[in-house]
């Protein structure tokens, strides 16, 4: 597809369960980002992948959060033992080259996660 | 801590009217400032991006201004349309190796009514 896609669009889970969110970036984009958007809050940076470099995981809120990326394509964000405070929209973005801040980030539609 | 503050939090205007959204930031040093539009249930879409040396940038009916001295930006929407109803997010980045880490404002929710 032409844009960033994410799946699922909505996920409802029970507290304590693990969830896996998927992101398909724009083809050719070497940089990929995950963000969290809580209700009424600004986007929070979670993790950044750039090519084959070690990812920047500095934004991950706890060790329950992890992410992987296969080469320069699909990425998955995993949240283990979900808590109610994990409820948020998780957005993925990609760009041509992440190190240059003016490179536009293209966002996916997000996955709305609800933890009951 | 780098911050981006937006005002107003929400705004309702009549179709066809103009409006101006405000953004104040404390990010320093500063590299560039972007305005994004986020429709409900969608990801943000870039409207404008300005470096510290630019004062204004337009994209159709959207015009962004930047005063790097006072660390303020505004987004002016002309002749509003119903489709302008969305959240408008101000985003600032610092220069350097960590410049991909953007600082996002909470957004202004704009509702355009007939």
PDB file of C-alpha atoms in Angstrom, chain B residues 53-110:
ATOM      1  CA  UNK B  53      15.195  30.729   9.816  1.00  0.00           C
ATOM      2  CA  UNK B  54      11.696  30.713   8.342  1.00  0.00           C
ATOM      3  CA  UNK B  55       8.967  33.087   9.497  1.00  0.00           C
ATOM      4  CA  UNK B  56       5.995  31.813   7.563  1.00  0.00           C
ATOM      5  CA  UNK B  57       4.898  28.900   5.449  1.00  0.00           C
ATOM      6  CA  UNK B  58       1.616  28.267   3.679  1.00  0.00           C
ATOM      7  CA  UNK B  59      -0.180  25.155   2.557  1.00  0.00           C
ATOM      8  CA  UNK B  60      -3.416  26.097   0.848  1.00  0.00           C
ATOM      9  CA  UNK B  61      -5.725  27.663   3.416  1.00  0.00           C
ATOM     10  CA  UNK B  62      -3.242  26.905   6.213  1.00  0.00           C
ATOM     11  CA  UNK B  63      -0.555  29.457   7.085  1.00  0.00           C
ATOM     12  CA  UNK B  64       1.967  28.859   9.836  1.00  0.00           C
ATOM     13  CA  UNK B  65       4.115  31.573  11.371  1.00  0.00           C
ATOM     14  CA  UNK B  66       7.163  31.234  13.556  1.00  0.00           C
ATOM     15  CA  UNK B  67       8.947  33.643  15.883  1.00  0.00           C
ATOM     16  CA  UNK B  68      12.067  31.820  17.028  1.00  0.00           C
ATOM     17  CA  UNK B  69      13.022  34.678  19.337  1.00  0.00           C
ATOM     18  CA  UNK B  70       9.859  34.428  21.424  1.00  0.00           C
ATOM     19  CA  UNK B  71       9.502  30.678  20.760  1.00  0.00           C
ATOM     20  CA  UNK B  72       5.983  31.064  19.450  1.00  0.00           C
ATOM     21  CA  UNK B  73       4.170  29.728  16.422  1.00  0.00           C
ATOM     22  CA  UNK B  74       0.670  30.092  15.117  1.00  0.00           C
ATOM     23  CA  UNK B  75      -1.437  28.258  12.575  1.00  0.00           C
ATOM     24  CA  UNK B  76      -3.995  30.363  10.751  1.00  0.00           C
ATOM     25  CA  UNK B  77      -6.851  28.672   8.930  1.00  0.00           C
ATOM     26  CA  UNK B  78      -8.675  30.750   6.347  1.00  0.00           C
ATOM     27  CA  UNK B  79     -12.259  30.252   5.188  1.00  0.00           C
ATOM     28  CA  UNK B  80     -12.752  27.168   7.327  1.00  0.00           C
ATOM     29  CA  UNK B  81     -14.515  24.093   5.982  1.00  0.00           C
ATOM     30  CA  UNK B  82     -16.320  21.293   7.774  1.00  0.00           C
ATOM     31  CA  UNK B  83     -13.436  19.000   6.832  1.00  0.00           C
ATOM     32  CA  UNK B  84     -11.091  21.164   8.890  1.00  0.00           C
ATOM     33  CA  UNK B  85     -12.638  19.656  12.021  1.00  0.00           C
ATOM     34  CA  UNK B  86      -9.707  17.810  13.603  1.00  0.00           C
ATOM     35  CA  UNK B  87      -6.964  18.119  16.184  1.00  0.00           C
ATOM     36  CA  UNK B  88      -4.030  20.318  15.220  1.00  0.00           C
ATOM     37  CA  UNK B  89      -0.745  19.360  16.774  1.00  0.00           C
ATOM     38  CA  UNK B  90       2.374  21.489  17.107  1.00  0.00           C
ATOM     39  CA  UNK B  91       5.602  19.483  17.057  1.00  0.00           C
ATOM     40  CA  UNK B  92       9.127  20.696  17.737  1.00  0.00           C
ATOM     41  CA  UNK B  93      12.483  19.016  17.200  1.00  0.00           C
ATOM     42  CA  UNK B  94      15.977  19.773  18.388  1.00  0.00           C
ATOM     43  CA  UNK B  95      19.054  19.460  16.167  1.00  0.00           C
ATOM     44  CA  UNK B  96      21.625  16.742  16.386  1.00  0.00           C
ATOM     45  CA  UNK B  97      21.794  12.993  16.461  1.00  0.00           C
ATOM     46  CA  UNK B  98      18.643  12.655  18.537  1.00  0.00           C
ATOM     47  CA  UNK B  99      16.625  14.967  16.332  1.00  0.00           C
ATOM     48  CA  UNK B 100      14.197  12.205  15.434  1.00  0.00           C
ATOM     49  CA  UNK B 101      12.771  12.496  18.943  1.00  0.00           C
ATOM     50  CA  UNK B 102      10.004  15.006  18.457  1.00  0.00           C
ATOM     51  CA  UNK B 103       8.233  16.904  21.223  1.00  0.00           C
ATOM     52  CA  UNK B 104       4.494  16.957  20.645  1.00  0.00           C
ATOM     53  CA  UNK B 105       1.935  19.376  21.989  1.00  0.00           C
ATOM     54  CA  UNK B 106      -1.406  18.059  23.220  1.00  0.00           C
ATOM     55  CA  UNK B 107      -3.174  19.588  20.274  1.00  0.00           C
ATOM     56  CA  UNK B 108      -6.062  21.979  19.719  1.00  0.00           C
ATOM     57  CA  UNK B 109      -9.350  20.319  18.884  1.00  0.00           C
ATOM     58  CA  UNK B 110     -11.111  22.365  16.217  1.00  0.00           C
TER      59      UNK B 110
END
